[in-house]
PDB file of C-alpha atoms in Angstrom:
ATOM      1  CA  UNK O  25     -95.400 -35.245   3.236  1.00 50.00           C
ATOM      2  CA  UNK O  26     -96.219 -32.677   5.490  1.00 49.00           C
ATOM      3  CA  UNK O  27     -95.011 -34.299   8.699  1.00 44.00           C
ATOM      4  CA  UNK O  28     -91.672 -34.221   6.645  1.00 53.00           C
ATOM      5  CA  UNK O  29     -92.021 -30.593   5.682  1.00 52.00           C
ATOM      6  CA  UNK O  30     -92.341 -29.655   9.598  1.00 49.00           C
ATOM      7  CA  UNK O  31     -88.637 -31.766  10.280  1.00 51.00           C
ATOM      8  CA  UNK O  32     -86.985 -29.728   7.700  1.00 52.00           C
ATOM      9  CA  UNK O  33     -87.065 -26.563  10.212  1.00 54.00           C
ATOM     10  CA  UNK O  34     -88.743 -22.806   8.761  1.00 60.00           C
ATOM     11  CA  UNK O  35     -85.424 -22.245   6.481  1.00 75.00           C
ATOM     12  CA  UNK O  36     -86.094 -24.073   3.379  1.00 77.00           C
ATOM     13  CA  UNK O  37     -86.441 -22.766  -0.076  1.00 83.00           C
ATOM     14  CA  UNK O  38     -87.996 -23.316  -2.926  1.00 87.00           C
ATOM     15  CA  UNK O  39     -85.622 -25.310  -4.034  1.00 87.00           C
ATOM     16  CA  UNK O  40     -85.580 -27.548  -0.839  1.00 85.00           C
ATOM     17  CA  UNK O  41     -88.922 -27.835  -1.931  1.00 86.00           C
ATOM     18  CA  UNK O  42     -88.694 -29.244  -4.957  1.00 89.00           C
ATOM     19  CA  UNK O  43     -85.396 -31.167  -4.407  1.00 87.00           C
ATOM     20  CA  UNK O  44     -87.713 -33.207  -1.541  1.00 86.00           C
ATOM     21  CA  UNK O  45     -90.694 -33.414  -3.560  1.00 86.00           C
ATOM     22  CA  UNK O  46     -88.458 -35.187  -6.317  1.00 88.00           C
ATOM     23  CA  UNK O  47     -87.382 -37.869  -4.032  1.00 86.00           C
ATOM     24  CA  UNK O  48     -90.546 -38.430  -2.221  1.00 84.00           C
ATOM     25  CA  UNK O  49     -91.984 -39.162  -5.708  1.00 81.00           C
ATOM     26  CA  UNK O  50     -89.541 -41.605  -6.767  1.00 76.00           C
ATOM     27  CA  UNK O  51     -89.783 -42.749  -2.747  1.00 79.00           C
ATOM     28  CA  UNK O  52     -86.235 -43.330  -2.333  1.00 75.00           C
ATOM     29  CA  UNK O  53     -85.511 -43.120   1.475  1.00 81.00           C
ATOM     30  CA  UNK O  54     -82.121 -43.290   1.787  1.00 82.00           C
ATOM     31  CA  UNK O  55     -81.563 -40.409  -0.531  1.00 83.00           C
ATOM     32  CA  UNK O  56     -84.159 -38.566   1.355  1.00 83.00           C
ATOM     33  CA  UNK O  57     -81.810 -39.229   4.437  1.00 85.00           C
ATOM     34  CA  UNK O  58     -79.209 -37.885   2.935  1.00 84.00           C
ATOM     35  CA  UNK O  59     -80.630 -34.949   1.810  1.00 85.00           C
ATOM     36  CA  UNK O  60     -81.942 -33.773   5.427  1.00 83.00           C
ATOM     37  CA  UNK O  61     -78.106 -34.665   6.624  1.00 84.00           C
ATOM     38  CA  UNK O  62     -76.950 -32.639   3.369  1.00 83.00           C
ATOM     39  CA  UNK O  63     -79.480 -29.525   4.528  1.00 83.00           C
ATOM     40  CA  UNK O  64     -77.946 -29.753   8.337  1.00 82.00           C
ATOM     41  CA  UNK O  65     -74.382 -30.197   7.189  1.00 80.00           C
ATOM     42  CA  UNK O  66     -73.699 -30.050   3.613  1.00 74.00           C
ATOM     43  CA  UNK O  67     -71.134 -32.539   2.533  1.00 75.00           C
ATOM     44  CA  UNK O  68     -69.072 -32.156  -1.257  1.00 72.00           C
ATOM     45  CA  UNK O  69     -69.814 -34.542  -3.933  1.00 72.00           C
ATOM     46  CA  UNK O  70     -68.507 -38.393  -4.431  1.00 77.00           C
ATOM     47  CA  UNK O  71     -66.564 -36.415  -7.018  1.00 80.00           C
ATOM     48  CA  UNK O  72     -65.100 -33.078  -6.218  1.00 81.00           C
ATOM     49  CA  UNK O  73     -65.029 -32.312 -10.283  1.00 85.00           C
ATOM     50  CA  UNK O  74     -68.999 -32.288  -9.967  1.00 85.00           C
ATOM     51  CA  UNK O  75     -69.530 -29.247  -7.409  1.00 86.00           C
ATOM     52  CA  UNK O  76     -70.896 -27.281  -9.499  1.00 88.00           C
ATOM     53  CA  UNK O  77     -73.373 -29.197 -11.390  1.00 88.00           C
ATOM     54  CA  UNK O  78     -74.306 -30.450  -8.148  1.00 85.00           C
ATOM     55  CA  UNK O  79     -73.849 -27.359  -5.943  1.00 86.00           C
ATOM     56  CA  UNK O  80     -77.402 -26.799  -5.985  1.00 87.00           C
ATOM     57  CA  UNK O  81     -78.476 -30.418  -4.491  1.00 87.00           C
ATOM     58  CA  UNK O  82     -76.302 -30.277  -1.734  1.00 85.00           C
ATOM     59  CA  UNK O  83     -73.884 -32.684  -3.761  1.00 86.00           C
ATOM     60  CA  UNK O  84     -76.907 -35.265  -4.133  1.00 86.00           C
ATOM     61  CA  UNK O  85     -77.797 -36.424  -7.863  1.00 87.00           C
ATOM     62  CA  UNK O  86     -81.139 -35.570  -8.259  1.00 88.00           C
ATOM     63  CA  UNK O  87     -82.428 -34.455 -11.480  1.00 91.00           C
ATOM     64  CA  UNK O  88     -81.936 -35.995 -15.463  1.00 88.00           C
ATOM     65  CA  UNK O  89     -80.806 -32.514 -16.222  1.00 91.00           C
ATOM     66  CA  UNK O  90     -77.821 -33.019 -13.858  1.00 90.00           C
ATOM     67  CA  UNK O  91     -76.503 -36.470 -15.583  1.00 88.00           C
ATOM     68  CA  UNK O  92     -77.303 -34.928 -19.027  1.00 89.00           C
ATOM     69  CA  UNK O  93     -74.950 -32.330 -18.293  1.00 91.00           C
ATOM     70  CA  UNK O  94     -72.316 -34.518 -16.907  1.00 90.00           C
ATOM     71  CA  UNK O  95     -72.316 -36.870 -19.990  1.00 89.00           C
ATOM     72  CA  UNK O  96     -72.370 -33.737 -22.214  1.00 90.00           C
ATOM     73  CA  UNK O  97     -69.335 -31.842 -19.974  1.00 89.00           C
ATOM     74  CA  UNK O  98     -67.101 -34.636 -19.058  1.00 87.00           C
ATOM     75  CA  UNK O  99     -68.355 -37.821 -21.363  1.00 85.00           C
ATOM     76  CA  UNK O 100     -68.216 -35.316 -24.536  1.00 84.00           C
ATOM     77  CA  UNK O 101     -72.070 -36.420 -25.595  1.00 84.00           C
ATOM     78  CA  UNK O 102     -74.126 -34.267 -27.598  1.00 86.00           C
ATOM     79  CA  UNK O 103     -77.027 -32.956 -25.820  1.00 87.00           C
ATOM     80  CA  UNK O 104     -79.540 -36.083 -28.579  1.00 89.00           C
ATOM     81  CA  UNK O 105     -76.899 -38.427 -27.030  1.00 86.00           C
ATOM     82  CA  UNK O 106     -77.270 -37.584 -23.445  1.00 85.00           C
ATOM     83  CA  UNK O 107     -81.226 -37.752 -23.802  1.00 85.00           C
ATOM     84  CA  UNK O 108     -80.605 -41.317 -24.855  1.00 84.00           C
ATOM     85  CA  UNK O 109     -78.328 -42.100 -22.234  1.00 81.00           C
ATOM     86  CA  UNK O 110     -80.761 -41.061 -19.518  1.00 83.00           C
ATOM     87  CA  UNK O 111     -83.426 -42.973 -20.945  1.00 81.00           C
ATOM     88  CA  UNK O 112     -81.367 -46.106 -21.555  1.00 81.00           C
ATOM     89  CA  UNK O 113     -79.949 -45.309 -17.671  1.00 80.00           C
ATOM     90  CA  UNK O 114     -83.506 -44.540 -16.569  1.00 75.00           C
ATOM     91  CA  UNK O 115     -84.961 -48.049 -17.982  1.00 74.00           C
ATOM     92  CA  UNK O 116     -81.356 -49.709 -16.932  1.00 72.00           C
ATOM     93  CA  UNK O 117     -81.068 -51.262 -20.340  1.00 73.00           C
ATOM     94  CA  UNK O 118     -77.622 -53.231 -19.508  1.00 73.00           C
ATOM     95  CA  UNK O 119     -77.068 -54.116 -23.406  1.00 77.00           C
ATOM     96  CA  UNK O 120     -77.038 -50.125 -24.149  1.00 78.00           C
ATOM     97  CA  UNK O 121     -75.461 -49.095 -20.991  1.00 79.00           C
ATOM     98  CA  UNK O 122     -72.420 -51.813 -21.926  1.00 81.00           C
ATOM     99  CA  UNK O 123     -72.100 -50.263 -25.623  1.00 84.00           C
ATOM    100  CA  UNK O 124     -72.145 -46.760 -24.291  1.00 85.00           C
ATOM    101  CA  UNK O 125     -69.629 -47.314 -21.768  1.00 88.00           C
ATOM    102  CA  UNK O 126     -66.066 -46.929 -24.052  1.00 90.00           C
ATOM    103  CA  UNK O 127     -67.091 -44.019 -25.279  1.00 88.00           C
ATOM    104  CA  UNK O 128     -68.147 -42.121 -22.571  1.00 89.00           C
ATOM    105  CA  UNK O 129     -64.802 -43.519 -20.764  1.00 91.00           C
ATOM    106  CA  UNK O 130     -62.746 -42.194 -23.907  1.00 91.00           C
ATOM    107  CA  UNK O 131     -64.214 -38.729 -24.188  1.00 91.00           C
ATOM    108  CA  UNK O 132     -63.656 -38.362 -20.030  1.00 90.00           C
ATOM    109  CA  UNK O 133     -60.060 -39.451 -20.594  1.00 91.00           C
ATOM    110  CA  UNK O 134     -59.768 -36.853 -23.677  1.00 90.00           C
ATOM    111  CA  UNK O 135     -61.251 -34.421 -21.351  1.00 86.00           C
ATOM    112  CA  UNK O 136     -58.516 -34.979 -18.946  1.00 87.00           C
ATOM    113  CA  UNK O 137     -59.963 -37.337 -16.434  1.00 89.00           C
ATOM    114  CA  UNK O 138     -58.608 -40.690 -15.533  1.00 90.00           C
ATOM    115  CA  UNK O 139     -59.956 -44.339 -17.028  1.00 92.00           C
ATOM    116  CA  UNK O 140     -60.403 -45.331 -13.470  1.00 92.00           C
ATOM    117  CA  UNK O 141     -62.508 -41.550 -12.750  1.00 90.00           C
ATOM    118  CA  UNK O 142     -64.182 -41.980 -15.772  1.00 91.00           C
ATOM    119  CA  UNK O 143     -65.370 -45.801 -15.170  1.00 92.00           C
ATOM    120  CA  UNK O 144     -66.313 -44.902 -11.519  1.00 91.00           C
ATOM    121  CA  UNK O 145     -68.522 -41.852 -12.467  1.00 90.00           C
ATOM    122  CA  UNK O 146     -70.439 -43.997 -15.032  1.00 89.00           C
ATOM    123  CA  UNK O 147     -71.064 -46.644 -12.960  1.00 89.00           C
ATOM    124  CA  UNK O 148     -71.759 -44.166 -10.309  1.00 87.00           C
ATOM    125  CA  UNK O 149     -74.770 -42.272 -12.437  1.00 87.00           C
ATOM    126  CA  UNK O 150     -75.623 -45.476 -13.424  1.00 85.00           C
ATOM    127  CA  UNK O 151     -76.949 -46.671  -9.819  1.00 83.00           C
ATOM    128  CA  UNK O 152     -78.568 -43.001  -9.219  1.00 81.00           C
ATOM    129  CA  UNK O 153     -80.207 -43.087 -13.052  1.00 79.00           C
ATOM    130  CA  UNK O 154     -83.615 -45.160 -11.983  1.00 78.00           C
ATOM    131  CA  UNK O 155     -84.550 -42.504  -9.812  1.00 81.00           C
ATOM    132  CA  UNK O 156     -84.008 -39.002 -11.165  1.00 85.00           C
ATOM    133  CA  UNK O 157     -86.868 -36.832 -11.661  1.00 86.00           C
ATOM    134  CA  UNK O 158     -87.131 -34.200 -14.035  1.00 87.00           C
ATOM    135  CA  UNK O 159     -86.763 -30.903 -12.315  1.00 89.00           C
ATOM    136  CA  UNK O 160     -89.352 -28.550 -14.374  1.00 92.00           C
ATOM    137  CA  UNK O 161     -92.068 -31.274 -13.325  1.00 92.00           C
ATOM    138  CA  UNK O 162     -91.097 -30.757 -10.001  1.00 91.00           C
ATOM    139  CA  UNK O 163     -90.786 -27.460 -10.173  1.00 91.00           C
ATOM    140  CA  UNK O 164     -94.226 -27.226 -11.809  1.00 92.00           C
ATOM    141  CA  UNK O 165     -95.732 -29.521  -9.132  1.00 88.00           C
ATOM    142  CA  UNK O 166     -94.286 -27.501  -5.976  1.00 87.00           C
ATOM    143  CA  UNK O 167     -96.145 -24.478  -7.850  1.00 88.00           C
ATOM    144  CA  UNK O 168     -98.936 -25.947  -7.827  1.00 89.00           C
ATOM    145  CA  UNK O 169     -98.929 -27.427  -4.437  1.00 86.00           C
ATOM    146  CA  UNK O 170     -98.159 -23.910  -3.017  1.00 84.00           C
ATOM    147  CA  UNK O 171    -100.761 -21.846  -4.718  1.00 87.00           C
ATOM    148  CA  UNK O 172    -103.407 -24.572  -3.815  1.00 87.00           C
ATOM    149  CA  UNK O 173    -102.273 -24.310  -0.040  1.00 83.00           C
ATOM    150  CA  UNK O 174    -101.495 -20.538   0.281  1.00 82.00           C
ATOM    151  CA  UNK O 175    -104.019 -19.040  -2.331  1.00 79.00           C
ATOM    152  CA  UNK O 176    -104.360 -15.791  -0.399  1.00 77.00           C
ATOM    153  CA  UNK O 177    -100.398 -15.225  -0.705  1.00 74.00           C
ATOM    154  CA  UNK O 178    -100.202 -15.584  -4.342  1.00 68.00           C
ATOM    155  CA  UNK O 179    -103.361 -13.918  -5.167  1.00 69.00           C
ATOM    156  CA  UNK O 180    -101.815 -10.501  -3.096  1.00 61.00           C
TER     157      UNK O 180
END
């Protein structure tokens, strides 16, 4: 991890921090990738409506918060249904995904989004789903991990 730390050049944050330590845990490379090429050049979401849920990940889809907010903003869920859609996305349980799928496509359309936006981004959050990380356990970790290594900075 730390030979990683040194490529991403002195001007990270905390939140670089814990964006990296979330997908060095679920040891997805490619998204790693694309999150040093999102840090040099920051590219917009697959889906322009998402910028600001995903403003803060450089357009990358990182956390469970993030696709609990998009199936409660644009797939109308409550926030009990959009805990069990990220579980049943997290565990890829195909029978549940299939029988969530119409409704999540109608509330996008009521909300003003196309059938054909609406089936992408579901199948899109469906591919990301097995390896989002929670972000206050990452947060929590990258606390951790920087009082253990700089004690004499947090103690002052």
């Amino acid at each position: 991890m730390n030979i990683l730390f040194a490529t991403m050049n002195r001007d990270f944050t905390f939140n670089d921090l814990v964006i990296f330590y979330a997908l060095s845990f679920s040891r997805n490379y490619e998204m790693i990738l694309q999150f040093f090429q999102a840090r040099q050049k920051p590219f917009g979401p697959p889906f322009p409506f998402l910028d600001d849920i995903l403003h803060d990940t450089y357009g990358l889809l990182i956390f469970q918060e993030q696709l609990m907010e998009i199936s409660e903003r644009i797939g109308g869920c409550t926030s009990e249904e959009s805990n069990e859609l990220r579980r049943l996305m997290g565990k890829l349980h195909r029978d549940g995904l299939t029988e969530r799928r119409p409704a999540f496509v109608r509330h996008a359309v009521d909300n003003d989004y196309t059938e054909k936006q609406a089936n992408a981004l579901y199948d899109w959050l469906t591919s990301h789903a097995a390896y989002l990380f929670k972000r206050q356990f990452a947060e929590d970790s990258m606390t951790q991990w920087l009082k253990s290594e700089y004690e004499r900075r947090f103690r002052s």
